[in-house]
Amino acid sequence: MDDLSLKDLARQHGTPLYVYSRRAMLAALAPYQAALQGRPHLVCFAVKSNSNLAVLQMFAQAGCGFDIVSAGELERVLAAGGDAGKVVFSGVGKARREMKQALEAGVRCFNVESTAELEVLSEVATQTGRTARVSLRVNPDVDAGTHPYISTGLKGNKFGVAHEVALATYRRAAELPGIEVVGIDCHIGSQITEIAPYLDALDRVLDLVESIESAGIPIHHLDLGGGLGITYTDETPPAADVLIGQLLAKIDARGHGHREIVFEPGRSLVGNAGVLLTEVMFLKPGEQKNFCVVDAAMNDLMRPALYEAYMGIVNTHQRAGAAETWDVVGPVCESGDWLGRDRALTVQSGDVLAVLSAGAYGMTMSSNYNTRGRAAEIMVDGSQSWVIRERETPADLFRHEHLLPR
Ligand SMILES: *Cc1c(COP(=O)(O)O)cnc(C)c1O
């Protein structure tokens, strides 16, 4: 990665080990910034995709705002030097204390997902003596053509305010104390590899903007969410600048070019900038299946177990000889604990494998299942590297637990 050997990093820091390239993350951000240059915009990095402080610090320094889904993420952004004035707060279940904390920090906008939330936010804002700037997350009812667990813009999905009731909800927002309407928001899913669903959603959002403004409620910004996919295997997602170019063309053609544009990308900024390194512990050939048992597991990287996601796996050691077919599995006591199935690899025990495209929804979804400490994280840039999170020890894991009195 960059100018460094992943094998050496694994030897130096141990495995499992997440390694990210700062250059690759900034290179992924560049087309977003280039396509939006010259008009008011904000790229809000979706913190839940990779929330390491060093990653947030880097995006803050690059001028990004942040899309958060909890007060915990807000605290991370602030600890990393991010600006609360560039934070949008998404999520279907914000707690009162989270609303209060976000109001006091001065977040830029709450992306509100229901009338009930709007009413509670109005109460909390009034009690706190602040104004909550809001946009409503509308559900445009378009099919993003992605995995059901990461599709969010269809009817029957828990997210957003249905298109049909959006205008009425905006009317309600406009009359509530402590609430100021500033924008409109939609986010239709994740790992989207087509432009069409974005264009369909945009048309529906612009229809709404026109009817909301006709009702006398001004809309300042359009937040088009995140969701752009990456290549894990053979997917061919559009480049960010191509996608944004087409969205802006429609926005301009429909006479909305003066509005500020917000995006909330996560995966497409960091996914392909990271790998998970794992050492092969045992080879276990069998009658039906060959198992390659590695020291990373579903607790370190959940995407395969949760979504049956495909992630590339390569050996950092160049081995001669014919490849055999292996299921790459972890040590956790679950049959769902696999990282890759039926992979052609030439491999020996002691080799370090790299699971590719692990920069997004890798570390952030990790757990301590089986009392496994979470992996360390490294950032590289050129020939430099930094430990940006230390490996957890067992003592870290039970530090907050208590024995009963004897
Ligand atoms: C998760 C999420 C994002 C980021 O999605 P990606 O697919 O990682 O780009 C953006 N906005 C909201 C509201 C989200 O929940």
mmCIF file of C-alpha atoms in Angstrom, residues 10-145:
data_model
loop_
_atom_site.group_PDB
_atom_site.id
_atom_site.type_symbol
_atom_site.label_atom_id
_atom_site.label_comp_id
_atom_site.label_asym_id
_atom_site.label_seq_id
_atom_site.Cartn_x
_atom_site.Cartn_y
_atom_site.Cartn_z
ATOM 1 C CA ALA A 10 1.611 -7.107 9.705
ATOM 2 C CA ARG A 11 4.903 -8.344 11.161
ATOM 3 C CA GLN A 12 5.468 -5.077 12.999
ATOM 4 C CA HIS A 13 1.974 -4.546 14.430
ATOM 5 C CA GLY A 14 0.472 -8.040 14.466
ATOM 6 C CA THR A 15 -2.790 -9.240 12.946
ATOM 7 C CA PRO A 16 -5.715 -8.771 12.485
ATOM 8 C CA LEU A 17 -4.756 -5.293 11.350
ATOM 9 C CA TYR A 18 -6.688 -2.621 9.471
ATOM 10 C CA VAL A 19 -4.504 -0.495 7.198
ATOM 11 C CA TYR A 20 -5.740 2.609 5.379
ATOM 12 C CA SER A 21 -4.139 4.869 2.788
ATOM 13 C CA ARG A 22 -4.567 8.578 3.406
ATOM 14 C CA ARG A 23 -3.733 9.254 -0.250
ATOM 15 C CA ALA A 24 -6.442 6.894 -1.441
ATOM 16 C CA MET A 25 -9.051 8.525 0.812
ATOM 17 C CA LEU A 26 -8.164 12.015 -0.378
ATOM 18 C CA ALA A 27 -8.097 10.782 -3.972
ATOM 19 C CA ALA A 28 -11.644 9.466 -3.518
ATOM 20 C CA LEU A 29 -12.781 12.833 -2.141
ATOM 21 C CA ALA A 30 -11.254 14.841 -5.012
ATOM 22 C CA PRO A 31 -13.901 14.068 -7.676
ATOM 23 C CA TYR A 32 -16.679 15.089 -5.266
ATOM 24 C CA GLN A 33 -14.977 18.401 -4.600
ATOM 25 C CA ALA A 34 -14.080 18.974 -8.243
ATOM 26 C CA ALA A 35 -17.608 18.320 -9.492
ATOM 27 C CA LEU A 36 -19.112 20.698 -6.921
ATOM 28 C CA GLN A 37 -16.545 23.452 -7.253
ATOM 29 C CA GLY A 38 -17.932 26.873 -8.056
ATOM 30 C CA ARG A 39 -21.272 26.393 -6.339
ATOM 31 C CA PRO A 40 -22.268 26.368 -2.681
ATOM 32 C CA HIS A 41 -21.818 22.834 -1.411
ATOM 33 C CA LEU A 42 -20.809 20.666 1.504
ATOM 34 C CA VAL A 43 -19.480 17.110 1.394
ATOM 35 C CA CYS A 44 -20.420 15.495 4.709
ATOM 36 C CA PHE A 45 -18.412 12.331 5.323
ATOM 37 C CA ALA A 46 -20.687 9.614 6.775
ATOM 38 C CA VAL A 47 -18.946 8.920 10.068
ATOM 39 C CA LYS A 48 -20.454 5.475 10.559
ATOM 40 C CA SER A 49 -18.484 4.099 7.609
ATOM 41 C CA ASN A 50 -15.111 4.705 9.301
ATOM 42 C CA SER A 51 -15.088 6.718 12.488
ATOM 43 C CA ASN A 52 -11.422 6.607 13.523
ATOM 44 C CA LEU A 53 -10.400 10.027 14.847
ATOM 45 C CA ALA A 54 -7.478 10.285 12.430
ATOM 46 C CA VAL A 55 -9.785 9.632 9.479
ATOM 47 C CA LEU A 56 -12.215 12.295 10.703
ATOM 48 C CA GLN A 57 -9.330 14.709 11.311
ATOM 49 C CA MET A 58 -8.106 14.188 7.750
ATOM 50 C CA PHE A 59 -11.553 14.854 6.246
ATOM 51 C CA ALA A 60 -12.071 17.888 8.495
ATOM 52 C CA GLN A 61 -8.756 19.318 7.289
ATOM 53 C CA ALA A 62 -9.826 18.639 3.701
ATOM 54 C CA GLY A 63 -12.857 20.892 4.269
ATOM 55 C CA CYS A 64 -15.507 18.224 4.780
ATOM 56 C CA GLY A 65 -18.501 18.315 7.033
ATOM 57 C CA PHE A 66 -19.874 15.169 8.642
ATOM 58 C CA ASP A 67 -23.044 13.095 8.556
ATOM 59 C CA ILE A 68 -23.601 11.668 12.027
ATOM 60 C CA VAL A 69 -26.175 9.232 13.375
ATOM 61 C CA SER A 70 -25.558 9.522 17.121
ATOM 62 C CA ALA A 71 -24.266 11.899 19.773
ATOM 63 C CA GLY A 72 -21.306 9.548 20.109
ATOM 64 C CA GLU A 73 -20.355 10.304 16.531
ATOM 65 C CA LEU A 74 -20.743 14.024 17.246
ATOM 66 C CA GLU A 75 -18.263 13.695 20.104
ATOM 67 C CA ARG A 76 -15.844 11.924 17.786
ATOM 68 C CA VAL A 77 -16.131 14.689 15.187
ATOM 69 C CA LEU A 78 -15.455 17.359 17.801
ATOM 70 C CA ALA A 79 -12.559 15.365 19.307
ATOM 71 C CA ALA A 80 -11.039 15.126 15.822
ATOM 72 C CA GLY A 81 -11.209 18.892 15.308
ATOM 73 C CA GLY A 82 -14.333 18.891 13.126
ATOM 74 C CA ASP A 83 -16.705 21.845 13.025
ATOM 75 C CA ALA A 84 -20.203 21.272 14.472
ATOM 76 C CA GLY A 85 -21.430 23.951 12.077
ATOM 77 C CA LYS A 86 -20.737 21.497 9.244
ATOM 78 C CA VAL A 87 -22.490 18.527 10.838
ATOM 79 C CA VAL A 88 -25.791 17.070 9.675
ATOM 80 C CA PHE A 89 -27.515 14.748 12.138
ATOM 81 C CA SER A 90 -29.350 11.835 10.517
ATOM 82 C CA GLY A 91 -31.114 8.823 11.985
ATOM 83 C CA VAL A 92 -34.601 7.543 12.644
ATOM 84 C CA GLY A 93 -34.303 7.403 16.443
ATOM 85 C CA LYS A 94 -32.535 10.401 17.921
ATOM 86 C CA ALA A 95 -32.856 10.514 21.728
ATOM 87 C CA ARG A 96 -33.802 13.739 23.534
ATOM 88 C CA ARG A 97 -30.395 13.929 25.167
ATOM 89 C CA GLU A 98 -28.749 13.532 21.755
ATOM 90 C CA MET A 99 -30.912 16.330 20.346
ATOM 91 C CA LYS A 100 -29.951 18.581 23.270
ATOM 92 C CA GLN A 101 -26.266 17.822 22.893
ATOM 93 C CA ALA A 102 -26.394 18.500 19.152
ATOM 94 C CA LEU A 103 -28.304 21.771 19.668
ATOM 95 C CA GLU A 104 -25.784 22.940 22.247
ATOM 96 C CA ALA A 105 -22.885 22.051 19.946
ATOM 97 C CA GLY A 106 -24.614 24.017 17.175
ATOM 98 C CA VAL A 107 -24.981 21.382 14.473
ATOM 99 C CA ARG A 108 -25.845 22.710 11.080
ATOM 100 C CA CYS A 109 -28.959 20.640 10.447
ATOM 101 C CA PHE A 110 -31.115 17.820 11.804
ATOM 102 C CA ASN A 111 -32.312 15.440 9.110
ATOM 103 C CA VAL A 112 -35.705 14.682 10.637
ATOM 104 C CA GLU A 113 -37.408 11.403 9.795
ATOM 105 C CA SER A 114 -40.927 11.643 11.297
ATOM 106 C CA THR A 115 -43.574 14.030 12.632
ATOM 107 C CA ALA A 116 -43.112 12.566 16.102
ATOM 108 C CA GLU A 117 -39.394 13.357 15.977
ATOM 109 C CA LEU A 118 -40.158 16.870 14.754
ATOM 110 C CA GLU A 119 -42.445 17.508 17.709
ATOM 111 C CA VAL A 120 -39.947 16.222 20.248
ATOM 112 C CA LEU A 121 -37.159 18.242 18.617
ATOM 113 C CA SER A 122 -39.314 21.364 18.835
ATOM 114 C CA GLU A 123 -39.823 20.748 22.565
ATOM 115 C CA VAL A 124 -36.147 20.107 23.231
ATOM 116 C CA ALA A 125 -35.094 23.160 21.200
ATOM 117 C CA THR A 126 -37.560 25.381 23.059
ATOM 118 C CA GLN A 127 -36.359 24.074 26.445
ATOM 119 C CA THR A 128 -32.731 24.513 25.423
ATOM 120 C CA GLY A 129 -33.354 28.026 24.097
ATOM 121 C CA ARG A 130 -31.994 27.137 20.662
ATOM 122 C CA THR A 131 -33.378 26.899 17.181
ATOM 123 C CA ALA A 132 -33.136 23.541 15.446
ATOM 124 C CA ARG A 133 -32.414 23.917 11.749
ATOM 125 C CA VAL A 134 -34.086 20.999 9.984
ATOM 126 C CA SER A 135 -34.516 19.295 6.705
ATOM 127 C CA LEU A 136 -36.937 16.436 6.339
ATOM 128 C CA ARG A 137 -35.608 13.172 5.078
ATOM 129 C CA VAL A 138 -38.120 12.238 2.441
ATOM 130 C CA ASN A 139 -38.569 8.724 1.186
ATOM 131 C CA PRO A 140 -38.824 9.033 -2.591
ATOM 132 C CA ASP A 141 -39.960 5.401 -3.024
ATOM 133 C CA VAL A 142 -37.317 4.466 -5.577
ATOM 134 C CA ASP A 143 -35.559 1.128 -5.767
ATOM 135 C CA ALA A 144 -31.814 1.622 -5.502
ATOM 136 C CA GLY A 145 -31.289 -1.953 -6.712
#
